[in-house]
PDB file of C-alpha atoms and ligand atoms in Angstrom:
ATOM      1  CA  UNK X   1      -0.022  -0.033   0.007  1.00  0.00           C
ATOM      2  CA  UNK X   2       1.305   3.479  -0.880  1.00  0.00           C
ATOM      3  CA  UNK X   3       0.930   6.011   1.930  1.00  0.00           C
ATOM      4  CA  UNK X   4      -1.516   8.838   1.226  1.00  0.00           C
ATOM      5  CA  UNK X   5       0.009  12.315   0.668  1.00  0.00           C
ATOM      6  CA  UNK X   6      -2.045  15.494   1.041  1.00  0.00           C
ATOM      7  CA  UNK X   7      -0.171  18.571  -0.211  1.00  0.00           C
ATOM      8  CA  UNK X   8      -1.378  22.170   0.011  1.00  0.00           C
ATOM      9  CA  UNK X   9      -0.334  24.528  -2.772  1.00  0.00           C
ATOM     10  CA  UNK X  10      -0.967  27.990  -1.318  1.00  0.00           C
ATOM     11  CA  UNK X  11       0.028  29.648  -4.600  1.00  0.00           C
ATOM     12  CA  UNK X  12       0.398  33.433  -4.200  1.00  0.00           C
ATOM     13  CA  UNK X  13      -1.985  33.864  -1.349  1.00  0.00           C
ATOM     14  CA  UNK X  14      -1.880  35.132   2.188  1.00  0.00           C
ATOM     15  CA  UNK X  15       0.243  37.493   4.251  1.00  0.00           C
ATOM     16  CA  UNK X  16       2.778  36.865   6.962  1.00  0.00           C
ATOM     17  CA  UNK X  17       0.009  37.073   9.570  1.00  0.00           C
ATOM     18  CA  UNK X  18      -2.424  34.747   7.718  1.00  0.00           C
ATOM     19  CA  UNK X  19       0.335  32.220   6.866  1.00  0.00           C
ATOM     20  CA  UNK X  20       1.231  32.089  10.633  1.00  0.00           C
ATOM     21  CA  UNK X  21      -2.373  31.534  11.558  1.00  0.00           C
ATOM     22  CA  UNK X  22      -2.766  28.828   8.934  1.00  0.00           C
ATOM     23  CA  UNK X  23       0.285  26.904  10.079  1.00  0.00           C
ATOM     24  CA  UNK X  24      -0.819  27.164  13.690  1.00  0.00           C
ATOM     25  CA  UNK X  25      -4.294  25.881  12.784  1.00  0.00           C
ATOM     26  CA  UNK X  26      -2.869  22.930  10.872  1.00  0.00           C
ATOM     27  CA  UNK X  27      -0.507  22.038  13.658  1.00  0.00           C
ATOM     28  CA  UNK X  28      -3.292  22.222  16.265  1.00  0.00           C
ATOM     29  CA  UNK X  29      -5.619  19.862  14.281  1.00  0.00           C
ATOM     30  CA  UNK X  30      -5.814  16.233  13.437  1.00  0.00           C
ATOM     31  CA  UNK X  31      -4.662  15.156  10.034  1.00  0.00           C
ATOM     32  CA  UNK X  32      -5.739  11.554  10.255  1.00  0.00           C
ATOM     33  CA  UNK X  33      -3.541   8.833   8.724  1.00  0.00           C
ATOM     34  CA  UNK X  34      -2.112  10.894   5.879  1.00  0.00           C
ATOM     35  CA  UNK X  35       1.236  12.629   5.311  1.00  0.00           C
ATOM     36  CA  UNK X  36       0.787  16.423   5.025  1.00  0.00           C
ATOM     37  CA  UNK X  37       2.920  18.803   2.923  1.00  0.00           C
ATOM     38  CA  UNK X  38       2.438  22.503   2.825  1.00  0.00           C
ATOM     39  CA  UNK X  39       3.886  24.728   0.021  1.00  0.00           C
ATOM     40  CA  UNK X  40       3.843  28.331   0.986  1.00  0.00           C
ATOM     41  CA  UNK X  41       5.010  31.352  -1.115  1.00  0.00           C
ATOM     42  CA  UNK X  42       8.770  31.225  -1.170  1.00  0.00           C
ATOM     43  CA  UNK X  43       9.215  34.340   1.067  1.00  0.00           C
ATOM     44  CA  UNK X  44       7.530  32.420   3.869  1.00  0.00           C
ATOM     45  CA  UNK X  45       9.382  29.178   3.563  1.00  0.00           C
ATOM     46  CA  UNK X  46      11.897  29.901   6.364  1.00  0.00           C
ATOM     47  CA  UNK X  47       9.191  31.116   8.759  1.00  0.00           C
ATOM     48  CA  UNK X  48       6.897  28.129   8.001  1.00  0.00           C
ATOM     49  CA  UNK X  49       9.833  25.678   8.125  1.00  0.00           C
ATOM     50  CA  UNK X  50      10.770  26.944  11.581  1.00  0.00           C
ATOM     51  CA  UNK X  51       7.085  26.577  12.749  1.00  0.00           C
ATOM     52  CA  UNK X  52       6.999  22.984  11.417  1.00  0.00           C
ATOM     53  CA  UNK X  53      10.178  21.908  13.161  1.00  0.00           C
ATOM     54  CA  UNK X  54       9.487  18.879  15.386  1.00  0.00           C
ATOM     55  CA  UNK X  55       6.236  18.083  13.560  1.00  0.00           C
ATOM     56  CA  UNK X  56       5.431  15.403  10.879  1.00  0.00           C
ATOM     57  CA  UNK X  57       4.317  18.073   8.442  1.00  0.00           C
ATOM     58  CA  UNK X  58       6.657  18.577   5.519  1.00  0.00           C
ATOM     59  CA  UNK X  59       7.583  21.776   3.803  1.00  0.00           C
ATOM     60  CA  UNK X  60       7.458  22.194  -0.006  1.00  0.00           C
ATOM     61  CA  UNK X  61       8.313  24.911  -2.539  1.00  0.00           C
ATOM     62  CA  UNK X  62       6.181  25.899  -5.394  1.00  0.00           C
ATOM     63  CA  UNK X  63       8.976  25.807  -7.934  1.00  0.00           C
ATOM     64  CA  UNK X  64      12.660  25.363  -8.207  1.00  0.00           C
ATOM     65  CA  UNK X  65      15.304  26.852 -10.548  1.00  0.00           C
ATOM     66  CA  UNK X  66      16.787  24.735 -13.362  1.00  0.00           C
ATOM     67  CA  UNK X  67      20.236  25.956 -12.560  1.00  0.00           C
ATOM     68  CA  UNK X  68      22.497  25.600  -9.610  1.00  0.00           C
ATOM     69  CA  UNK X  69      23.561  29.186  -8.990  1.00  0.00           C
ATOM     70  CA  UNK X  70      24.468  32.367 -10.800  1.00  0.00           C
ATOM     71  CA  UNK X  71      22.730  35.141 -12.896  1.00  0.00           C
ATOM     72  CA  UNK X  72      19.166  33.946 -12.694  1.00  0.00           C
ATOM     73  CA  UNK X  73      17.337  36.997 -11.294  1.00  0.00           C
ATOM     74  CA  UNK X  74      14.160  36.033  -9.368  1.00  0.00           C
ATOM     75  CA  UNK X  75      14.960  32.348  -9.225  1.00  0.00           C
ATOM     76  CA  UNK X  76      15.610  30.160  -6.224  1.00  0.00           C
ATOM     77  CA  UNK X  77      17.945  27.160  -6.347  1.00  0.00           C
ATOM     78  CA  UNK X  78      17.287  23.667  -4.960  1.00  0.00           C
ATOM     79  CA  UNK X  79      20.134  24.115  -2.546  1.00  0.00           C
ATOM     80  CA  UNK X  80      18.596  27.279  -1.144  1.00  0.00           C
ATOM     81  CA  UNK X  81      15.242  25.479  -0.777  1.00  0.00           C
ATOM     82  CA  UNK X  82      16.977  22.617   0.953  1.00  0.00           C
ATOM     83  CA  UNK X  83      18.509  25.085   3.448  1.00  0.00           C
ATOM     84  CA  UNK X  84      15.002  26.426   4.193  1.00  0.00           C
ATOM     85  CA  UNK X  85      13.913  22.847   5.068  1.00  0.00           C
ATOM     86  CA  UNK X  86      12.078  21.926   1.948  1.00  0.00           C
ATOM     87  CA  UNK X  87      11.618  18.229   1.381  1.00  0.00           C
ATOM     88  CA  UNK X  88       9.383  18.700  -1.679  1.00  0.00           C
ATOM     89  CA  UNK X  89       9.162  21.057  -4.623  1.00  0.00           C
ATOM     90  CA  UNK X  90       6.277  21.384  -7.142  1.00  0.00           C
ATOM     91  CA  UNK X  91       7.581  21.518 -10.697  1.00  0.00           C
ATOM     92  CA  UNK X  92       5.599  22.026 -13.952  1.00  0.00           C
ATOM     93  CA  UNK X  93       2.424  23.382 -12.347  1.00  0.00           C
ATOM     94  CA  UNK X  94       0.025  24.231 -15.131  1.00  0.00           C
ATOM     95  CA  UNK X  95      -0.021  27.891 -14.034  1.00  0.00           C
ATOM     96  CA  UNK X  96       3.755  27.965 -14.522  1.00  0.00           C
ATOM     97  CA  UNK X  97       3.415  26.203 -17.960  1.00  0.00           C
ATOM     98  CA  UNK X  98       0.605  28.512 -19.101  1.00  0.00           C
ATOM     99  CA  UNK X  99       1.418  31.914 -17.527  1.00  0.00           C
ATOM    100  CA  UNK X 100       5.174  31.753 -17.622  1.00  0.00           C
ATOM    101  CA  UNK X 101       5.616  29.595 -20.721  1.00  0.00           C
ATOM    102  CA  UNK X 102       7.535  26.856 -18.941  1.00  0.00           C
ATOM    103  CA  UNK X 103       8.240  24.193 -21.504  1.00  0.00           C
ATOM    104  CA  UNK X 104       8.248  20.350 -20.956  1.00  0.00           C
ATOM    105  CA  UNK X 105      12.057  20.551 -21.364  1.00  0.00           C
ATOM    106  CA  UNK X 106      12.531  23.319 -18.743  1.00  0.00           C
ATOM    107  CA  UNK X 107      10.228  21.441 -16.314  1.00  0.00           C
ATOM    108  CA  UNK X 108      12.465  18.338 -16.791  1.00  0.00           C
ATOM    109  CA  UNK X 109      15.546  20.506 -15.866  1.00  0.00           C
ATOM    110  CA  UNK X 110      13.811  21.813 -12.772  1.00  0.00           C
ATOM    111  CA  UNK X 111      12.851  18.223 -11.851  1.00  0.00           C
ATOM    112  CA  UNK X 112      16.480  17.244 -12.160  1.00  0.00           C
ATOM    113  CA  UNK X 113      17.716  20.019  -9.886  1.00  0.00           C
ATOM    114  CA  UNK X 114      15.336  19.038  -7.208  1.00  0.00           C
ATOM    115  CA  UNK X 115      16.333  15.355  -7.343  1.00  0.00           C
ATOM    116  CA  UNK X 116      20.043  16.272  -7.332  1.00  0.00           C
ATOM    117  CA  UNK X 117      19.541  18.201  -4.034  1.00  0.00           C
ATOM    118  CA  UNK X 118      17.533  15.452  -2.351  1.00  0.00           C
ATOM    119  CA  UNK X 119      14.207  17.334  -2.789  1.00  0.00           C
ATOM    120  CA  UNK X 120      11.262  15.212  -3.936  1.00  0.00           C
ATOM    121  CA  UNK X 121       9.772  16.907  -6.998  1.00  0.00           C
ATOM    122  CA  UNK X 122       5.988  16.914  -7.353  1.00  0.00           C
ATOM    123  CA  UNK X 123       5.738  16.794 -11.100  1.00  0.00           C
ATOM    124  CA  UNK X 124       2.386  18.253 -12.337  1.00  0.00           C
ATOM    125  CA  UNK X 125       0.866  17.055 -15.567  1.00  0.00           C
ATOM    126  CA  UNK X 126      -2.582  17.528 -17.030  1.00  0.00           C
ATOM    127  CA  UNK X 127      -4.651  18.461 -20.069  1.00  0.00           C
ATOM    128  CA  UNK X 128      -6.587  21.652 -20.824  1.00  0.00           C
ATOM    129  CA  UNK X 129     -10.342  21.561 -21.468  1.00  0.00           C
ATOM    130  CA  UNK X 130      -9.708  21.815 -25.261  1.00  0.00           C
ATOM    131  CA  UNK X 131      -7.360  18.943 -25.195  1.00  0.00           C
ATOM    132  CA  UNK X 132      -9.787  16.849 -23.222  1.00  0.00           C
ATOM    133  CA  UNK X 133     -12.480  17.571 -25.728  1.00  0.00           C
ATOM    134  CA  UNK X 134     -10.150  16.634 -28.561  1.00  0.00           C
ATOM    135  CA  UNK X 135      -9.597  13.285 -26.895  1.00  0.00           C
ATOM    136  CA  UNK X 136      -5.865  13.877 -26.457  1.00  0.00           C
ATOM    137  CA  UNK X 137      -5.675  13.750 -22.674  1.00  0.00           C
ATOM    138  CA  UNK X 138      -3.424  10.613 -22.604  1.00  0.00           C
ATOM    139  CA  UNK X 139      -1.178  11.924 -25.347  1.00  0.00           C
ATOM    140  CA  UNK X 140      -0.669  15.252 -23.456  1.00  0.00           C
ATOM    141  CA  UNK X 141       0.097  13.533 -20.162  1.00  0.00           C
ATOM    142  CA  UNK X 142       2.457  11.096 -21.873  1.00  0.00           C
ATOM    143  CA  UNK X 143       4.335  13.881 -23.567  1.00  0.00           C
ATOM    144  CA  UNK X 144       4.781  15.718 -20.249  1.00  0.00           C
ATOM    145  CA  UNK X 145       6.034  12.560 -18.625  1.00  0.00           C
ATOM    146  CA  UNK X 146       8.231  11.595 -21.424  1.00  0.00           C
ATOM    147  CA  UNK X 147      10.106  14.900 -21.343  1.00  0.00           C
ATOM    148  CA  UNK X 148      11.285  13.997 -17.852  1.00  0.00           C
ATOM    149  CA  UNK X 149      11.871  10.294 -18.506  1.00  0.00           C
ATOM    150  CA  UNK X 150      13.813  10.856 -21.766  1.00  0.00           C
ATOM    151  CA  UNK X 151      16.015  13.533 -20.122  1.00  0.00           C
ATOM    152  CA  UNK X 152      16.478  11.959 -16.684  1.00  0.00           C
ATOM    153  CA  UNK X 153      15.763   8.252 -17.051  1.00  0.00           C
ATOM    154  CA  UNK X 154      12.949   6.334 -15.537  1.00  0.00           C
ATOM    155  CA  UNK X 155      15.044   5.624 -12.343  1.00  0.00           C
ATOM    156  CA  UNK X 156      14.953   9.361 -11.425  1.00  0.00           C
ATOM    157  CA  UNK X 157      11.179   8.975 -10.934  1.00  0.00           C
ATOM    158  CA  UNK X 158      11.771   6.739  -7.853  1.00  0.00           C
ATOM    159  CA  UNK X 159      12.442   9.965  -5.904  1.00  0.00           C
ATOM    160  CA  UNK X 160       9.411  11.818  -7.215  1.00  0.00           C
ATOM    161  CA  UNK X 161       5.645  12.310  -6.833  1.00  0.00           C
ATOM    162  CA  UNK X 162       3.348  12.884  -9.779  1.00  0.00           C
ATOM    163  CA  UNK X 163       0.304  15.168  -9.616  1.00  0.00           C
ATOM    164  CA  UNK X 164      -2.391  14.754 -12.258  1.00  0.00           C
ATOM    165  CA  UNK X 165      -4.098  18.121 -12.483  1.00  0.00           C
ATOM    166  CA  UNK X 166      -6.578  18.576 -15.283  1.00  0.00           C
ATOM    167  CA  UNK X 167      -6.326  22.290 -16.060  1.00  0.00           C
ATOM    168  CA  UNK X 168     -10.076  22.597 -16.475  1.00  0.00           C
ATOM    169  CA  UNK X 169     -10.598  21.482 -12.830  1.00  0.00           C
ATOM    170  CA  UNK X 170      -8.208  23.902 -11.237  1.00  0.00           C
ATOM    171  CA  UNK X 171      -9.828  26.666  -9.356  1.00  0.00           C
ATOM    172  CA  UNK X 172     -13.056  26.129 -11.253  1.00  0.00           C
ATOM    173  CA  UNK X 173     -15.065  24.021  -8.709  1.00  0.00           C
ATOM    174  CA  UNK X 174     -15.376  21.537 -11.579  1.00  0.00           C
ATOM    175  CA  UNK X 175     -13.767  18.421 -10.133  1.00  0.00           C
ATOM    176  CA  UNK X 176     -12.973  15.409 -12.275  1.00  0.00           C
ATOM    177  CA  UNK X 177     -15.236  12.489 -11.385  1.00  0.00           C
ATOM    178  CA  UNK X 178     -13.451   9.770  -9.473  1.00  0.00           C
ATOM    179  CA  UNK X 179     -13.719   7.637 -12.637  1.00  0.00           C
ATOM    180  CA  UNK X 180     -12.212  10.214 -14.941  1.00  0.00           C
ATOM    181  CA  UNK X 181      -9.331  10.806 -12.445  1.00  0.00           C
ATOM    182  CA  UNK X 182      -8.750   7.083 -11.852  1.00  0.00           C
ATOM    183  CA  UNK X 183      -8.598   6.417 -15.623  1.00  0.00           C
ATOM    184  CA  UNK X 184      -5.756   8.950 -16.121  1.00  0.00           C
ATOM    185  CA  UNK X 185      -3.918   7.789 -12.966  1.00  0.00           C
ATOM    186  CA  UNK X 186      -4.156   4.173 -14.179  1.00  0.00           C
ATOM    187  CA  UNK X 187      -2.838   5.241 -17.535  1.00  0.00           C
ATOM    188  CA  UNK X 188       0.095   6.997 -15.867  1.00  0.00           C
ATOM    189  CA  UNK X 189       0.933   3.936 -13.693  1.00  0.00           C
ATOM    190  CA  UNK X 190       0.692   1.498 -16.694  1.00  0.00           C
ATOM    191  CA  UNK X 191       2.944   3.775 -18.730  1.00  0.00           C
ATOM    192  CA  UNK X 192       5.613   3.783 -15.994  1.00  0.00           C
ATOM    193  CA  UNK X 193       5.125   0.062 -15.372  1.00  0.00           C
ATOM    194  CA  UNK X 194       6.098  -0.703 -18.989  1.00  0.00           C
ATOM    195  CA  UNK X 195       9.506   0.927 -18.179  1.00  0.00           C
ATOM    196  CA  UNK X 196      10.004  -0.057 -14.558  1.00  0.00           C
ATOM    197  CA  UNK X 197       7.496  -2.079 -12.602  1.00  0.00           C
ATOM    198  CA  UNK X 198       8.980  -1.052  -9.213  1.00  0.00           C
ATOM    199  CA  UNK X 199       8.762   2.604  -9.921  1.00  0.00           C
ATOM    200  CA  UNK X 200       5.237   2.268 -11.025  1.00  0.00           C
ATOM    201  CA  UNK X 201       4.150   0.406  -7.959  1.00  0.00           C
ATOM    202  CA  UNK X 202       5.854   2.796  -5.474  1.00  0.00           C
ATOM    203  CA  UNK X 203       5.299   6.227  -6.993  1.00  0.00           C
ATOM    204  CA  UNK X 204       2.556   8.319  -5.428  1.00  0.00           C
ATOM    205  CA  UNK X 205       0.169   9.886  -8.000  1.00  0.00           C
ATOM    206  CA  UNK X 206      -1.886  12.719  -6.580  1.00  0.00           C
ATOM    207  CA  UNK X 207      -5.042  14.230  -7.984  1.00  0.00           C
ATOM    208  CA  UNK X 208      -5.351  17.998  -8.092  1.00  0.00           C
ATOM    209  CA  UNK X 209      -8.311  20.266  -9.225  1.00  0.00           C
ATOM    210  CA  UNK X 210     -11.014  21.486  -6.915  1.00  0.00           C
ATOM    211  CA  UNK X 211     -10.428  18.678  -4.390  1.00  0.00           C
ATOM    212  CA  UNK X 212     -12.116  19.504  -1.123  1.00  0.00           C
ATOM    213  CA  UNK X 213     -13.379  17.709   2.031  1.00  0.00           C
ATOM    214  CA  UNK X 214     -16.630  16.764   0.306  1.00  0.00           C
ATOM    215  CA  UNK X 215     -15.180  15.045  -2.796  1.00  0.00           C
ATOM    216  CA  UNK X 216     -11.873  13.848  -1.408  1.00  0.00           C
ATOM    217  CA  UNK X 217     -13.147  10.599   0.041  1.00  0.00           C
ATOM    218  CA  UNK X 218     -14.487   9.260  -3.219  1.00  0.00           C
ATOM    219  CA  UNK X 219     -11.494  10.343  -5.172  1.00  0.00           C
ATOM    220  CA  UNK X 220      -8.952   8.899  -2.627  1.00  0.00           C
ATOM    221  CA  UNK X 221     -10.825   5.602  -2.515  1.00  0.00           C
ATOM    222  CA  UNK X 222      -9.718   4.830  -6.165  1.00  0.00           C
ATOM    223  CA  UNK X 223      -6.818   2.361  -6.371  1.00  0.00           C
ATOM    224  CA  UNK X 224      -4.419   4.648  -8.269  1.00  0.00           C
ATOM    225  CA  UNK X 225      -5.141   7.937  -6.470  1.00  0.00           C
ATOM    226  CA  UNK X 226      -2.614   8.200  -3.709  1.00  0.00           C
ATOM    227  CA  UNK X 227      -3.358  11.705  -2.456  1.00  0.00           C
ATOM    228  CA  UNK X 228      -4.193  15.222  -3.386  1.00  0.00           C
ATOM    229  CA  UNK X 229      -2.516  18.516  -4.436  1.00  0.00           C
ATOM    230  CA  UNK X 230      -4.935  21.028  -3.041  1.00  0.00           C
ATOM    231  CA  UNK X 231      -5.191  24.686  -3.971  1.00  0.00           C
ATOM    232  CA  UNK X 232      -8.182  26.727  -2.625  1.00  0.00           C
ATOM    233  CA  UNK X 233      -9.146  24.165   0.075  1.00  0.00           C
ATOM    234  CA  UNK X 234      -5.641  24.166   1.555  1.00  0.00           C
ATOM    235  CA  UNK X 235      -5.980  27.828   2.627  1.00  0.00           C
ATOM    236  CA  UNK X 236      -8.204  27.105   5.645  1.00  0.00           C
ATOM    237  CA  UNK X 237      -6.746  24.722   8.259  1.00  0.00           C
ATOM    238  CA  UNK X 238     -10.073  22.968   8.972  1.00  0.00           C
ATOM    239  CA  UNK X 239     -10.745  22.337   5.268  1.00  0.00           C
ATOM    240  CA  UNK X 240      -7.290  21.135   4.526  1.00  0.00           C
ATOM    241  CA  UNK X 241      -7.341  18.780   7.645  1.00  0.00           C
ATOM    242  CA  UNK X 242     -10.804  17.533   6.771  1.00  0.00           C
ATOM    243  CA  UNK X 243      -9.363  16.202   3.442  1.00  0.00           C
ATOM    244  CA  UNK X 244      -6.814  14.139   5.278  1.00  0.00           C
ATOM    245  CA  UNK X 245      -9.460  12.887   7.660  1.00  0.00           C
ATOM    246  CA  UNK X 246     -11.624  11.725   4.759  1.00  0.00           C
ATOM    247  CA  UNK X 247      -9.175   8.810   4.025  1.00  0.00           C
TER     248      UNK X 247
HETATM  249  P1  13P N 301      -7.592  24.133  -6.659  1.00  0.00           P
HETATM  250  O1  13P N 301      -7.699  23.087  -5.561  1.00  0.00           O
HETATM  251  O2  13P N 301      -7.868  25.491  -6.127  1.00  0.00           O
HETATM  252  O3  13P N 301      -8.485  23.707  -7.792  1.00  0.00           O
HETATM  253  O4  13P N 301      -6.101  24.160  -7.204  1.00  0.00           O
HETATM  254  C1  13P N 301      -5.549  22.987  -7.569  1.00  0.00           C
HETATM  255  C2  13P N 301      -4.062  23.149  -7.780  1.00  0.00           C
HETATM  256  O5  13P N 301      -3.762  23.829  -8.739  1.00  0.00           O
HETATM  257  C3  13P N 301      -3.047  22.644  -6.868  1.00  0.00           C
HETATM  258  O6  13P N 301      -1.770  22.771  -7.334  1.00  0.00           O
END
């Protein structure tokens, strides 16, 4: 059995005060049997990392630079994230791909930098509404995965998490049905199994896209859905914890 991972992607939300309150709320509550990860905006990583010391809650970054150090204004290296206490880093979020033109190749480089620093990348993949309607969901997800596999090799995925986030379900309140999500998760696992059975069996595949305490139980009961990457519902401690308790 793969352990369930519930990760909160806070995106560019909150203030120092609200972030402190959110972390205090999560620490004070009961997460159930799941592993929790929180991914605050980068400027709050040190603060949140300090607050999480001595707890089982892990810290994650929302992105990581594809280079080690140097003239990359605005970027943050994997080593710096590691120093802040990050155990995870999201890479290839659809908002990064769409709003900041991050290519499959760039995402693969970011993935590699995380792995090289001992940070577990949470690799996001997923199709747009147009792509789903065209029937190319699997082709899109396969292309996004292949960019990493071809550059880094299948073995690099041992140290990673995949998040299937259909773009049409992100922040829209339109959640994929458990069957729709399971079908893509199963496709991903089968694709990996064709290359490495062990990687496929061990890798955690999270679902992301309007997951909340009401729909999480059904989604997480599916055999290939090993957790969630939560946006909106991770911004309130009770809502975030309720997702963990629904397992
Ligand atoms: P929502 O849960 O707000 O739909 O966001 C999902 C997401 O993008 C997590 O990375």
